[in-house]
Coordinates of C-alpha atoms in Angstrom, one line a residue:
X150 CA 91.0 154.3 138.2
X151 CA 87.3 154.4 138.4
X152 CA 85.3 154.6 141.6
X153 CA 82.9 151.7 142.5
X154 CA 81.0 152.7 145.7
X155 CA 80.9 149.2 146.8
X156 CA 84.8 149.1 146.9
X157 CA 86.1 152.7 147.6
X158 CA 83.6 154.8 150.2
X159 CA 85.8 157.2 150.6
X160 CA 87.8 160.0 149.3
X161 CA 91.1 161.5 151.0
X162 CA 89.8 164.6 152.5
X163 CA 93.7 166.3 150.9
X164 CA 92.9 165.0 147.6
X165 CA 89.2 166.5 147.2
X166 CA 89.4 170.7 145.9
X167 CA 86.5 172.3 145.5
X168 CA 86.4 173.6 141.5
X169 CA 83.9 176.0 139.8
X170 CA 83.2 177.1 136.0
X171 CA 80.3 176.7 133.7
X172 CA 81.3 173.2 132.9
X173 CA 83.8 170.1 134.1
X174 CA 85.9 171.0 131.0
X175 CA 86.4 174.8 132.0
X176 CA 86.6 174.5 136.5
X177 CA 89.4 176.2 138.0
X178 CA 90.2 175.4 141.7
X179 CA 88.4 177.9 144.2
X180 CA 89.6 175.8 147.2
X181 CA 89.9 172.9 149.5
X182 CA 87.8 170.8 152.5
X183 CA 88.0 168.8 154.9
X184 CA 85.0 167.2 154.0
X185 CA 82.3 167.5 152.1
X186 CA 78.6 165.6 151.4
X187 CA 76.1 166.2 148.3
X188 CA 72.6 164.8 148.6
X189 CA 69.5 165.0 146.0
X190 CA 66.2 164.1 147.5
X191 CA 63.2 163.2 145.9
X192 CA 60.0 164.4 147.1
X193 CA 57.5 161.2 146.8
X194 CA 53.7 160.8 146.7
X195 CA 52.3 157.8 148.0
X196 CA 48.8 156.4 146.5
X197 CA 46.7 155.1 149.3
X198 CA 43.7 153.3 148.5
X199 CA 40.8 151.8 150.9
X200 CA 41.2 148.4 152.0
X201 CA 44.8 148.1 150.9
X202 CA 47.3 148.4 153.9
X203 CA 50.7 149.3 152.2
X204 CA 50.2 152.8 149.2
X205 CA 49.7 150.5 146.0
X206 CA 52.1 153.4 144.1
X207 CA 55.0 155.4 144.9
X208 CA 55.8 158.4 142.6
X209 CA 58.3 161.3 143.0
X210 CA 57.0 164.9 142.6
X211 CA 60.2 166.3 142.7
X212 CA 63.5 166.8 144.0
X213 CA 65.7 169.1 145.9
X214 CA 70.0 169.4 145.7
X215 CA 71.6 170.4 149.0
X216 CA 76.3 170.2 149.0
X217 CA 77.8 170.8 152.5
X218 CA 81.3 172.1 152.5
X219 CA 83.0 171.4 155.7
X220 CA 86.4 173.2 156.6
X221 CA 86.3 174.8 153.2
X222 CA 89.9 176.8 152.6
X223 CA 89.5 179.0 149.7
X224 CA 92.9 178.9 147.4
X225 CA 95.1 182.3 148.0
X226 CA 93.6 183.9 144.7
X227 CA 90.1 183.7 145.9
X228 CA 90.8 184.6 149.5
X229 CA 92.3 187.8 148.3
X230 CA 89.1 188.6 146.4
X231 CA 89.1 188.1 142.6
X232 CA 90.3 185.2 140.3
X233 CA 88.5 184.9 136.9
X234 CA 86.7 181.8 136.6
X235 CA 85.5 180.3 133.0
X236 CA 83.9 183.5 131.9
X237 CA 81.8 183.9 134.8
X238 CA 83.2 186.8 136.5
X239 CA 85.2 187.1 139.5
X240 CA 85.0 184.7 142.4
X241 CA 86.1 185.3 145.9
X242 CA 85.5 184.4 149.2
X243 CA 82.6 186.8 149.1
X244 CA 80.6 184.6 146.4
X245 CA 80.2 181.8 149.0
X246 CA 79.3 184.1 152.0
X247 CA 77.6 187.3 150.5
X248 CA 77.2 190.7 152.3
X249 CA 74.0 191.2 153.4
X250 CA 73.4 194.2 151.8
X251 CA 73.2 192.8 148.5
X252 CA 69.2 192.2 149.3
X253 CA 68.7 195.8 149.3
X254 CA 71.3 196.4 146.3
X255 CA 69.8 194.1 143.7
X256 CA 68.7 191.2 145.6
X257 CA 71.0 189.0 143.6
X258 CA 73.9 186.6 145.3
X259 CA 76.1 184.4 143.1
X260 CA 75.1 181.6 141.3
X261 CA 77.6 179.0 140.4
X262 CA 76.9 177.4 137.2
X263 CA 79.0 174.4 137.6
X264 CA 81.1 173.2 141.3
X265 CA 82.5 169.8 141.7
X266 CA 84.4 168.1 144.3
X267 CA 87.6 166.7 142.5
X268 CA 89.8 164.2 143.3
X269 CA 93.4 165.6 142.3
X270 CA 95.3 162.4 143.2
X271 CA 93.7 160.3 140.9
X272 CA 92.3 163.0 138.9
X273 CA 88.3 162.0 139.2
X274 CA 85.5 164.4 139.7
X275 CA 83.4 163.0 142.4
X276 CA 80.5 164.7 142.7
X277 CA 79.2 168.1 140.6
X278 CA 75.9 170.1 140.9
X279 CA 74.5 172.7 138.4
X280 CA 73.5 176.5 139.6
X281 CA 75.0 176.3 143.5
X282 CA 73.8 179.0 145.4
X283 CA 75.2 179.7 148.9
X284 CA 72.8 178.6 151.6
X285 CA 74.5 179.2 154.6
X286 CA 77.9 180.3 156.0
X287 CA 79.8 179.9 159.0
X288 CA 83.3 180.2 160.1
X289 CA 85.7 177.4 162.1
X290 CA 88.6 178.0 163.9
X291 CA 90.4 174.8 165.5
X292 CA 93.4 174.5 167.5
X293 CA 96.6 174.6 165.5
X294 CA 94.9 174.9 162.1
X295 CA 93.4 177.5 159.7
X296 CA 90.6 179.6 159.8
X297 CA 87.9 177.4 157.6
X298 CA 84.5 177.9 156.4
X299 CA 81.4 175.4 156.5
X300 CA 79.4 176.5 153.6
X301 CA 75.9 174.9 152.8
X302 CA 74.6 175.4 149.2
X303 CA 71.0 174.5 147.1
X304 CA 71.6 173.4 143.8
X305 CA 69.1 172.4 140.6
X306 CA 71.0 169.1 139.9
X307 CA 73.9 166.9 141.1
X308 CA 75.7 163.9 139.7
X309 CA 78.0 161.8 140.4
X310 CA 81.6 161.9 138.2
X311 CA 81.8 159.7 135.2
X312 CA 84.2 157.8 137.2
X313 CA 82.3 157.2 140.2
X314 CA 80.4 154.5 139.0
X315 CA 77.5 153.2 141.0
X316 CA 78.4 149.1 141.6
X317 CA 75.0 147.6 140.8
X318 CA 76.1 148.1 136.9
X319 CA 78.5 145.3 136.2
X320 CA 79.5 146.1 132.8
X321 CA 81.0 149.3 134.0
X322 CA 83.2 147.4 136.9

């Protein structure tokens, strides 16, 4: 089933897990969310010129990656604090919210080569971004429910899956 975004918005929040490796090909799950948004925005320059009310160009200068991960439940291996993922090392809960002593250990916090939000139920990859690094971390507790995580992260690229398709290509509809 591909994605058009003019026919399917939305994802089931159950269906989307959170998957990380150096590539699409090599991901292992790392956990689930509730929700979650990517953005990439481009920085642009207008050119203004005298006597011309509206900028006669519009360029970008560049671009910045930002992923929010809202209610984020790490999977059981993660939680308890090592998995190996895809010949990066170990991954645990710790890689998206890094002790704050690592600045005056190395000054180094995990960088996740590949993460993608993936669709299990129709098995799609909605959304992945190249070399993550945590941003921010909090923790929410609801009512009845687990213990999540909202987890903000920079990137250096995103892209949408292969199968979410954007609709203003026809031949791919």
């Amino acid at each position: 089933m591909k994605y058009n975004i003019g026919q399917h918005v939305s994802v089931t929040g159950k269906d989307c897990i959170v998957r990380v490796g150096n590539s699409a090909t090599d991901c292992k799950v790392v956990g689930f969310v509730d929700s979650f948004s990517a953005t990439k925005q481009f920085q642009l320059e207008e050119e203004r010129v005298l006597g011309h009310i509206m900028p006669v160009a519009i360029d970008a200068q560049s671009f910045s990656v930002s992923a929010q991960l809202s209610g984020f439940l790490p999977t059981k291996a993660v939680y308890e604090s090592s998995e190996k993922v895809a010949g990066m090392g170990d991954v645990s809960i710790g890689s998206f919210n890094p002790r704050s002593e690592i600045f005056a250990k190395d000054g180094t916090v995990t960088k996740f080569p590949y993460l993608d939000f993936y669709d299990e139920r129709t098995g799609s990859i909605v959304c992945g971004i190249e070399w993550a690094i945590p941003e921010s971390f909090a923790i929410q507790s609801n009512g009845q429910s687990y213990v999540k995580c909202n987890v903000s992260l920079r990137a250096v690229d995103m892209s949408g899956g292969a199968d979410y398709i954007a609709a203003d290509d026809p031949e791919k509809i």
